[in-house]
């Protein structure tokens, strides 16, 4: 009975069931149509289908016209040859074919045919098996950072393979390729594929694995470790200023990186401005790829800051240094009073100076001492403006002092290492004398009277000077007339001697101008 006759004789609902069964046979095979198998391994083709209770005859048609057939009603479910192993289980619902020691001659089309003797129908599916060899990659190691590097990857594939070579990094994944050159050549039953790429080398590629593979077989790859040479770099494990108590040790930890492995040393800045190797240190080195941890133990005894830095160098220039690290020894605060005790009028301003020392730099303030409870001196902060702060000198300005500002003052300084206070000075504020209106009027009148007396005295002196000049002029005129009279008498009486007559004179240099005028 053929299928058509059977369809006519069965009821209508049975016809639909049988039609659905035939359709299911045509689509029950695996949808994959290509299997890519690695050379030298065991290739495997697996098919699943729905027989709906019917037992088919399964026939494998292999390349070079080789066949393997299973009649599940008669034969065993497993058939093995020198090169193949065929398995059909679950009454034909699962079929698998294994290919031993795959080579390029095994590449080709594999067909699985199912024949159902009960219905006279059949269905088949063709699978294309491709073979590829293990890829090989070649690269020149020792590339320097930012240089371009060429790498080549080649492999053999069967002739029907249409694929390309893919490049990846095991950590970064994507590789930025600047240029790629592909080459293909046929050698008998196989094809030789090559890909040569050029890319820029970066530091992050160091110690990564560069892989090449077929895109369709990424799990089979060849890889090579990249050795990228790059300059040394270094940084602190902890940045900033390090405070140390006097006569303590400081641990300076630096983290360096570079290829080749850099040498690390600790340097200090001399007073001449030169960086020298700090020799009196104990160094501890710990490697943890790709970093080198270097710890230097320094004995700090001086109070002056010690400026140090870490220095790393390898054969790839330039060398690397860290920022300057200031190692400062802590010591307690100290303070000294520079101002002296003084007395100052009420309402005046005063500046009090103190000198401090210590590290960290101490906080300094001016306090007034007050015997509030009669037994202890307590520090009372006062409102003072610091008008200038130098390295160690503090100046506090007290403005418009009042009578209640009289007392003892001192400077106090405090840092994390200790507290200190200076000697005390005494500031005595006195009452300022204020002039009343009446007293001010009397003072003004006294000043005016004094000015009047001075003017009067000056006038009297000028009058006396004028009278002296008149008397002197008249006396000279008199002497001159008398002298002329004597000369006449002598001429008249010869033989009578002449005698000089002396008369008091008033010499005054201020009158010379008058005499010149008279002559």
CSV table of C-alpha atoms in Angstrom, one decimal, residues 43-472:
chain,number,residue,atom,x,y,z
A,43,UNK,CA,35.8,15.1,14.2
A,44,UNK,CA,32.1,14.5,15.2
A,45,UNK,CA,28.8,15.0,13.4
A,46,UNK,CA,25.6,14.7,15.4
A,47,UNK,CA,22.0,14.7,14.2
A,48,UNK,CA,18.8,14.7,16.1
A,49,UNK,CA,15.4,13.9,14.5
A,50,UNK,CA,11.9,12.8,15.3
A,51,UNK,CA,10.8,9.5,13.9
A,52,UNK,CA,7.4,9.4,15.5
A,53,UNK,CA,7.8,5.8,16.4
A,54,UNK,CA,8.9,4.6,13.0
A,55,UNK,CA,12.3,2.9,12.7
A,56,UNK,CA,14.3,4.2,9.7
A,57,UNK,CA,17.2,2.9,7.8
A,58,UNK,CA,20.1,5.4,8.3
A,59,UNK,CA,22.8,5.7,5.6
A,60,UNK,CA,25.9,7.9,5.8
A,61,UNK,CA,27.5,8.8,2.5
A,62,UNK,CA,31.0,10.0,3.0
A,63,UNK,CA,33.6,11.7,0.7
A,64,UNK,CA,35.2,9.4,-1.8
A,65,UNK,CA,31.9,7.4,-2.1
A,66,UNK,CA,32.3,5.6,1.2
A,67,UNK,CA,29.0,4.6,2.9
A,68,UNK,CA,27.9,3.3,6.3
A,69,UNK,CA,24.4,2.0,6.7
A,70,UNK,CA,22.3,1.1,9.8
A,71,UNK,CA,19.2,-1.2,9.5
A,72,UNK,CA,18.0,-0.8,13.1
A,73,UNK,CA,15.7,-3.8,12.7
A,74,UNK,CA,18.6,-6.1,11.9
A,75,UNK,CA,22.0,-4.4,12.6
A,76,UNK,CA,23.7,-3.2,15.7
A,77,UNK,CA,23.4,0.4,16.7
A,78,UNK,CA,27.2,1.0,16.5
A,79,UNK,CA,29.4,0.4,13.4
A,80,UNK,CA,33.1,1.0,13.5
A,81,UNK,CA,35.7,1.1,10.8
A,82,UNK,CA,39.4,2.0,10.7
A,83,UNK,CA,38.5,5.7,10.2
A,84,UNK,CA,34.9,6.1,11.4
A,85,UNK,CA,32.5,5.3,14.1
A,86,UNK,CA,28.8,5.5,13.5
A,87,UNK,CA,26.2,5.4,16.2
A,88,UNK,CA,22.4,5.4,15.9
A,89,UNK,CA,20.4,5.2,19.1
A,90,UNK,CA,16.8,5.5,20.4
A,91,UNK,CA,15.3,3.8,17.3
A,92,UNK,CA,16.9,6.3,15.0
A,93,UNK,CA,16.2,9.5,16.9
A,94,UNK,CA,19.9,10.2,17.4
A,95,UNK,CA,22.7,9.6,14.9
A,96,UNK,CA,26.4,10.4,15.4
A,97,UNK,CA,29.4,10.0,13.2
A,98,UNK,CA,33.0,10.2,14.5
A,99,UNK,CA,36.0,10.8,12.2
A,100,UNK,CA,39.3,9.5,13.6
A,101,UNK,CA,42.5,11.4,13.1
A,102,UNK,CA,41.1,14.0,10.8
A,103,UNK,CA,43.2,15.1,7.9
A,104,UNK,CA,42.6,17.2,4.8
A,105,UNK,CA,41.4,14.2,2.8
A,106,UNK,CA,38.4,14.0,5.2
A,107,UNK,CA,37.1,17.4,4.1
A,108,UNK,CA,34.0,17.3,2.0
A,109,UNK,CA,30.3,16.6,2.1
A,110,UNK,CA,28.7,14.1,4.5
A,111,UNK,CA,25.1,13.1,3.8
A,112,UNK,CA,22.8,11.4,6.3
A,113,UNK,CA,19.8,9.7,4.6
A,114,UNK,CA,16.7,8.3,6.5
A,115,UNK,CA,14.5,5.7,4.7
A,116,UNK,CA,11.2,4.7,6.2
A,117,UNK,CA,10.1,1.4,4.7
A,118,UNK,CA,6.7,1.6,6.3
A,119,UNK,CA,5.8,4.7,4.4
A,120,UNK,CA,8.1,4.6,1.4
A,121,UNK,CA,9.3,8.1,2.2
A,122,UNK,CA,12.9,9.3,2.7
A,123,UNK,CA,14.8,12.4,3.8
A,124,UNK,CA,18.4,13.4,3.9
A,125,UNK,CA,20.7,16.2,5.1
A,126,UNK,CA,24.1,17.2,3.9
A,127,UNK,CA,26.9,18.5,6.2
A,128,UNK,CA,30.0,20.2,4.9
A,129,UNK,CA,33.1,19.2,6.9
A,130,UNK,CA,36.0,21.6,6.7
A,131,UNK,CA,39.5,20.9,8.1
A,132,UNK,CA,42.0,23.5,9.4
A,133,UNK,CA,45.5,23.1,10.9
A,134,UNK,CA,46.8,24.6,14.1
A,135,UNK,CA,47.9,28.2,13.4
A,136,UNK,CA,51.5,29.4,13.9
A,137,UNK,CA,52.5,32.9,14.9
A,138,UNK,CA,55.9,34.6,14.7
A,139,UNK,CA,56.9,37.9,16.3
A,140,UNK,CA,60.1,39.8,17.1
A,141,UNK,CA,60.3,40.2,20.9
A,142,UNK,CA,61.9,43.1,22.7
A,143,UNK,CA,59.9,45.9,21.0
A,144,UNK,CA,60.1,49.3,22.7
A,145,UNK,CA,57.0,51.3,23.7
A,146,UNK,CA,55.5,53.4,20.9
A,147,UNK,CA,57.4,51.5,18.2
A,148,UNK,CA,55.6,49.7,15.4
A,149,UNK,CA,55.8,45.9,15.4
A,150,UNK,CA,55.0,43.4,12.6
A,151,UNK,CA,53.5,39.9,13.5
A,152,UNK,CA,52.7,37.1,11.1
A,153,UNK,CA,50.2,34.3,11.6
A,154,UNK,CA,49.8,31.4,9.1
A,155,UNK,CA,47.7,28.1,8.9
A,156,UNK,CA,46.5,25.5,6.5
A,157,UNK,CA,42.8,25.0,5.8
A,158,UNK,CA,40.8,22.8,3.4
A,159,UNK,CA,40.0,24.3,0.0
A,160,UNK,CA,36.3,25.0,0.7
A,161,UNK,CA,37.0,27.1,3.8
A,162,UNK,CA,36.1,30.8,3.4
A,163,UNK,CA,37.3,32.5,6.6
A,164,UNK,CA,39.8,35.1,7.8
A,165,UNK,CA,42.4,35.2,10.6
A,166,UNK,CA,41.5,37.2,13.7
A,167,UNK,CA,43.9,38.8,16.2
A,168,UNK,CA,43.1,39.3,19.9
A,169,UNK,CA,44.9,40.0,23.2
A,170,UNK,CA,44.1,37.8,26.1
A,171,UNK,CA,43.5,40.7,28.5
A,172,UNK,CA,42.8,43.8,26.5
A,173,UNK,CA,40.8,41.9,23.9
A,174,UNK,CA,40.8,44.4,21.0
A,175,UNK,CA,44.1,45.2,19.2
A,176,UNK,CA,44.4,48.4,17.2
A,177,UNK,CA,45.9,47.2,13.8
A,178,UNK,CA,47.5,49.9,11.7
A,179,UNK,CA,47.9,47.7,8.6
A,180,UNK,CA,47.1,44.1,7.6
A,181,UNK,CA,48.3,42.1,4.6
A,182,UNK,CA,46.6,38.8,3.7
A,183,UNK,CA,48.1,36.1,1.6
A,184,UNK,CA,46.6,32.9,0.1
A,185,UNK,CA,48.1,30.0,-1.8
A,186,UNK,CA,46.8,26.5,-2.9
A,187,UNK,CA,48.8,23.4,-2.2
A,188,UNK,CA,46.9,20.3,-3.4
A,189,UNK,CA,43.9,19.6,-1.2
A,190,UNK,CA,44.6,22.4,1.2
A,191,UNK,CA,45.0,26.2,1.2
A,192,UNK,CA,47.7,28.2,2.9
A,193,UNK,CA,46.5,31.4,4.7
A,194,UNK,CA,48.7,34.1,6.2
A,195,UNK,CA,48.0,37.4,7.8
A,196,UNK,CA,50.7,40.0,8.6
A,197,UNK,CA,49.7,42.9,10.8
A,198,UNK,CA,51.5,46.0,11.9
A,199,UNK,CA,50.5,47.8,15.1
A,200,UNK,CA,51.9,50.3,17.6
A,201,UNK,CA,53.3,48.8,20.8
A,202,UNK,CA,51.9,50.2,24.1
A,203,UNK,CA,53.0,49.6,27.6
A,204,UNK,CA,49.7,47.9,28.5
A,205,UNK,CA,50.6,45.1,26.0
A,206,UNK,CA,53.5,44.0,28.1
A,207,UNK,CA,53.2,40.3,29.2
A,208,UNK,CA,49.9,39.9,27.4
A,209,UNK,CA,49.4,37.0,25.0
A,210,UNK,CA,48.8,37.9,21.4
A,211,UNK,CA,46.5,35.4,19.8
A,212,UNK,CA,45.6,34.5,16.2
A,213,UNK,CA,42.9,32.1,15.1
A,214,UNK,CA,40.2,31.6,12.5
A,215,UNK,CA,37.1,33.6,13.2
A,216,UNK,CA,34.9,30.5,13.1
A,217,UNK,CA,37.3,28.5,15.4
A,218,UNK,CA,38.3,31.0,18.1
A,219,UNK,CA,38.9,28.3,20.6
A,220,UNK,CA,41.8,27.0,18.6
A,221,UNK,CA,44.5,29.6,18.6
A,222,UNK,CA,48.2,30.2,18.6
A,223,UNK,CA,49.6,32.8,21.0
A,224,UNK,CA,52.9,34.5,21.9
A,225,UNK,CA,53.8,36.6,24.9
A,226,UNK,CA,54.6,40.2,24.2
A,227,UNK,CA,57.8,41.6,25.7
A,228,UNK,CA,57.4,45.4,25.6
A,229,UNK,CA,60.3,47.5,26.8
A,230,UNK,CA,59.4,50.9,28.4
A,231,UNK,CA,61.0,53.5,30.6
A,232,UNK,CA,60.9,53.3,34.4
A,233,UNK,CA,58.2,55.0,36.4
A,234,UNK,CA,58.0,55.5,40.1
A,235,UNK,CA,55.6,56.9,42.7
A,236,UNK,CA,55.2,57.0,46.5
A,237,UNK,CA,53.0,54.5,48.3
A,238,UNK,CA,52.1,57.5,50.5
A,239,UNK,CA,52.4,61.1,49.4
A,240,UNK,CA,53.0,64.2,51.4
A,241,UNK,CA,55.0,65.4,54.4
A,242,UNK,CA,56.2,62.9,56.9
A,243,UNK,CA,56.4,64.0,60.5
A,244,UNK,CA,58.7,62.1,62.8
A,245,UNK,CA,59.7,62.3,66.4
A,246,UNK,CA,63.3,63.2,67.0
A,247,UNK,CA,65.7,60.2,66.8
A,248,UNK,CA,63.0,58.0,65.1
A,249,UNK,CA,63.1,56.1,61.8
A,250,UNK,CA,61.2,56.9,58.7
A,251,UNK,CA,60.0,54.3,56.2
A,252,UNK,CA,59.8,55.7,52.7
A,253,UNK,CA,58.0,53.3,50.3
A,254,UNK,CA,58.2,53.7,46.5
A,255,UNK,CA,56.5,51.7,43.8
A,256,UNK,CA,58.3,51.4,40.6
A,257,UNK,CA,57.6,49.8,37.2
A,258,UNK,CA,59.5,49.3,34.0
A,259,UNK,CA,60.9,46.8,31.5
A,260,UNK,CA,63.8,46.0,31.9
A,261,UNK,CA,63.5,45.9,35.7
A,262,UNK,CA,64.6,49.3,36.9
A,263,UNK,CA,67.1,50.0,39.7
A,264,UNK,CA,65.7,52.1,42.5
A,265,UNK,CA,67.6,54.3,45.0
A,266,UNK,CA,66.8,57.0,47.5
A,267,UNK,CA,68.4,60.4,47.0
A,268,UNK,CA,68.7,63.5,49.3
A,269,UNK,CA,69.1,67.1,48.4
A,270,UNK,CA,72.3,68.7,49.7
A,271,UNK,CA,72.7,72.3,50.8
A,272,UNK,CA,74.5,72.9,47.5
A,273,UNK,CA,71.4,71.9,45.5
A,274,UNK,CA,72.7,68.5,44.3
A,275,UNK,CA,70.8,65.2,44.6
A,276,UNK,CA,73.0,62.5,46.1
A,277,UNK,CA,72.5,58.9,47.0
A,278,UNK,CA,71.4,58.4,50.6
A,279,UNK,CA,73.7,55.6,51.7
A,280,UNK,CA,73.0,55.2,55.4
A,281,UNK,CA,69.6,53.6,54.8
A,282,UNK,CA,68.2,50.0,55.0
A,283,UNK,CA,66.4,48.9,51.8
A,284,UNK,CA,63.7,46.2,51.5
A,285,UNK,CA,62.6,45.1,48.0
A,286,UNK,CA,59.5,43.2,47.2
A,287,UNK,CA,58.5,42.1,43.7
A,288,UNK,CA,54.9,41.7,42.6
A,289,UNK,CA,54.5,41.8,38.9
A,290,UNK,CA,54.6,44.3,37.3
A,291,UNK,CA,55.5,46.4,40.2
A,292,UNK,CA,58.6,46.6,42.5
A,293,UNK,CA,58.0,47.8,46.1
A,294,UNK,CA,61.1,49.4,47.6
A,295,UNK,CA,61.1,50.5,51.2
A,296,UNK,CA,63.9,52.6,52.7
A,297,UNK,CA,64.4,52.9,56.4
A,298,UNK,CA,66.0,56.3,57.3
A,299,UNK,CA,67.2,57.4,60.7
A,300,UNK,CA,66.1,61.0,61.3
A,301,UNK,CA,68.0,62.8,64.1
A,302,UNK,CA,68.3,66.5,63.0
A,303,UNK,CA,65.6,69.1,63.4
A,304,UNK,CA,66.1,70.4,60.0
A,305,UNK,CA,63.9,69.0,57.3
A,306,UNK,CA,65.4,66.3,55.1
A,307,UNK,CA,64.4,66.4,51.5
A,308,UNK,CA,64.4,63.1,49.8
A,309,UNK,CA,63.1,61.5,46.6
A,310,UNK,CA,63.0,58.1,44.9
A,311,UNK,CA,64.9,57.6,41.7
A,312,UNK,CA,64.4,54.8,39.2
A,313,UNK,CA,66.3,54.1,35.9
A,314,UNK,CA,66.6,51.3,33.3
A,315,UNK,CA,68.2,51.2,29.9
A,316,UNK,CA,65.2,52.9,28.3
A,317,UNK,CA,65.4,56.7,28.9
A,318,UNK,CA,64.4,58.9,30.6
A,319,UNK,CA,64.9,58.1,34.3
A,320,UNK,CA,62.0,58.7,36.7
A,321,UNK,CA,61.8,60.5,40.0
A,322,UNK,CA,59.1,61.1,42.6
A,323,UNK,CA,58.2,64.4,44.0
A,324,UNK,CA,60.3,65.7,46.8
A,325,UNK,CA,59.3,64.3,50.2
A,326,UNK,CA,60.1,66.4,53.3
A,327,UNK,CA,61.0,64.4,56.3
A,328,UNK,CA,60.7,66.6,59.3
A,329,UNK,CA,61.5,65.6,62.9
A,330,UNK,CA,58.9,66.6,65.4
A,331,UNK,CA,60.0,68.4,68.6
A,332,UNK,CA,58.0,70.1,71.4
A,333,UNK,CA,57.0,73.7,71.2
A,334,UNK,CA,59.0,76.5,72.9
A,335,UNK,CA,58.3,80.2,73.3
A,336,UNK,CA,60.2,83.3,74.4
A,337,UNK,CA,58.8,86.7,75.3
A,338,UNK,CA,60.6,89.5,73.4
A,339,UNK,CA,58.7,92.5,74.8
A,340,UNK,CA,59.4,94.2,78.2
A,341,UNK,CA,57.2,95.4,81.0
A,342,UNK,CA,55.9,98.9,80.4
A,343,UNK,CA,53.6,101.7,81.6
A,344,UNK,CA,51.2,103.1,79.0
A,345,UNK,CA,48.4,105.8,79.1
A,346,UNK,CA,44.9,104.7,78.9
A,347,UNK,CA,43.5,104.5,75.3
A,348,UNK,CA,46.9,103.8,73.7
A,349,UNK,CA,48.0,100.9,71.5
A,350,UNK,CA,50.8,98.4,72.2
A,351,UNK,CA,52.5,95.6,70.3
A,352,UNK,CA,53.7,92.5,72.2
A,353,UNK,CA,56.2,90.2,70.4
A,354,UNK,CA,56.9,86.5,71.1
A,355,UNK,CA,59.3,84.0,69.4
A,356,UNK,CA,58.3,80.4,69.0
A,357,UNK,CA,60.0,77.2,67.9
A,358,UNK,CA,58.9,73.6,67.4
A,359,UNK,CA,57.6,71.2,64.8
A,360,UNK,CA,54.9,70.9,63.7
A,361,UNK,CA,54.7,74.7,63.9
A,362,UNK,CA,53.0,75.5,67.2
A,363,UNK,CA,49.8,77.4,67.7
A,364,UNK,CA,50.7,80.6,69.6
A,365,UNK,CA,48.5,83.0,71.5
A,366,UNK,CA,48.8,85.9,73.9
A,367,UNK,CA,47.1,85.4,77.3
A,368,UNK,CA,46.5,87.6,80.3
A,369,UNK,CA,47.1,86.1,83.8
A,370,UNK,CA,44.4,86.6,86.3
A,371,UNK,CA,44.2,85.4,89.9
A,372,UNK,CA,40.5,84.7,89.6
A,373,UNK,CA,40.1,82.2,92.5
A,374,UNK,CA,42.8,83.6,94.7
A,375,UNK,CA,45.0,80.5,94.6
A,376,UNK,CA,45.8,79.7,91.0
A,377,UNK,CA,46.7,81.6,87.9
A,378,UNK,CA,44.4,81.0,85.0
A,379,UNK,CA,45.0,81.8,81.4
A,380,UNK,CA,42.4,84.2,80.0
A,381,UNK,CA,42.6,84.6,76.2
A,382,UNK,CA,42.5,88.1,75.0
A,383,UNK,CA,41.5,89.7,71.8
A,384,UNK,CA,44.7,90.4,70.0
A,385,UNK,CA,45.3,90.8,66.3
A,386,UNK,CA,48.4,89.1,64.9
A,387,UNK,CA,49.7,91.8,62.6
A,388,UNK,CA,52.8,89.9,61.4
A,389,UNK,CA,53.8,86.3,61.5
A,390,UNK,CA,57.3,85.3,60.4
A,391,UNK,CA,59.1,82.1,60.7
A,392,UNK,CA,59.3,82.2,64.5
A,393,UNK,CA,58.1,85.7,65.5
A,394,UNK,CA,54.6,86.6,66.4
A,395,UNK,CA,53.3,90.1,66.9
A,396,UNK,CA,50.1,90.9,68.8
A,397,UNK,CA,48.5,94.3,68.8
A,398,UNK,CA,46.4,95.5,71.7
A,399,UNK,CA,44.4,98.6,70.7
A,400,UNK,CA,42.7,101.2,72.9
A,401,UNK,CA,43.9,99.8,76.3
A,402,UNK,CA,41.6,100.4,79.3
A,403,UNK,CA,42.3,100.4,83.0
A,404,UNK,CA,41.1,96.8,83.3
A,405,UNK,CA,43.9,95.8,80.9
A,406,UNK,CA,46.5,96.3,83.6
A,407,UNK,CA,48.0,93.0,84.4
A,408,UNK,CA,50.6,90.3,83.6
A,409,UNK,CA,50.8,88.9,80.1
A,410,UNK,CA,52.6,85.9,78.6
A,411,UNK,CA,52.7,83.9,75.3
A,412,UNK,CA,51.8,80.2,75.2
A,413,UNK,CA,52.6,77.8,72.4
A,414,UNK,CA,51.3,74.3,71.8
A,415,UNK,CA,51.8,71.5,69.2
A,416,UNK,CA,51.3,67.8,69.1
A,417,UNK,CA,54.6,67.2,71.0
A,418,UNK,CA,54.2,69.6,73.9
A,419,UNK,CA,53.1,72.8,75.5
A,420,UNK,CA,55.2,75.8,76.6
A,421,UNK,CA,54.7,79.3,78.1
A,422,UNK,CA,57.0,82.3,78.2
A,423,UNK,CA,58.0,84.6,81.0
A,424,UNK,CA,55.4,87.2,82.1
A,425,UNK,CA,55.5,90.9,81.5
A,426,UNK,CA,53.5,93.6,83.3
A,427,UNK,CA,51.5,96.2,81.5
A,428,UNK,CA,50.5,99.1,83.7
A,429,UNK,CA,47.7,101.3,82.2
A,430,UNK,CA,47.6,104.8,83.7
A,431,UNK,CA,44.8,107.4,83.7
A,432,UNK,CA,45.1,110.0,81.0
A,433,UNK,CA,44.9,113.8,82.1
A,434,UNK,CA,42.1,115.6,80.3
A,435,UNK,CA,41.8,119.5,80.1
A,436,UNK,CA,38.6,121.1,81.1
A,437,UNK,CA,37.1,124.1,79.3
A,438,UNK,CA,38.0,126.6,82.0
A,439,UNK,CA,41.6,125.3,82.2
A,440,UNK,CA,41.8,125.4,78.5
A,441,UNK,CA,40.6,129.1,78.4
A,442,UNK,CA,43.2,130.0,81.1
A,443,UNK,CA,46.0,128.4,79.0
A,444,UNK,CA,44.9,130.2,75.9
A,445,UNK,CA,44.9,133.6,77.8
A,446,UNK,CA,48.3,132.9,79.3
A,447,UNK,CA,49.7,132.2,75.8
A,448,UNK,CA,48.2,135.4,74.4
A,449,UNK,CA,49.6,137.4,77.4
A,450,UNK,CA,53.0,135.9,76.8
A,451,UNK,CA,52.9,136.8,73.1
A,452,UNK,CA,51.9,140.4,74.0
A,453,UNK,CA,54.8,140.8,76.6
A,454,UNK,CA,57.3,139.5,74.0
A,455,UNK,CA,56.1,142.0,71.4
A,456,UNK,CA,56.3,144.8,74.0
A,457,UNK,CA,59.8,144.0,75.1
A,458,UNK,CA,60.9,143.9,71.5
A,459,UNK,CA,59.5,147.3,70.9
A,460,UNK,CA,61.4,148.8,73.9
A,461,UNK,CA,64.6,147.3,72.7
A,462,UNK,CA,64.2,148.9,69.3
A,463,UNK,CA,63.5,152.4,70.8
A,464,UNK,CA,66.7,152.2,72.9
A,465,UNK,CA,68.7,151.4,69.9
A,466,UNK,CA,67.5,154.5,68.0
A,467,UNK,CA,68.4,156.9,70.9
A,468,UNK,CA,72.0,155.6,71.1
A,469,UNK,CA,72.5,156.2,67.4
A,470,UNK,CA,71.3,159.9,67.7
A,471,UNK,CA,73.6,160.7,70.7
A,472,UNK,CA,76.6,159.2,68.9
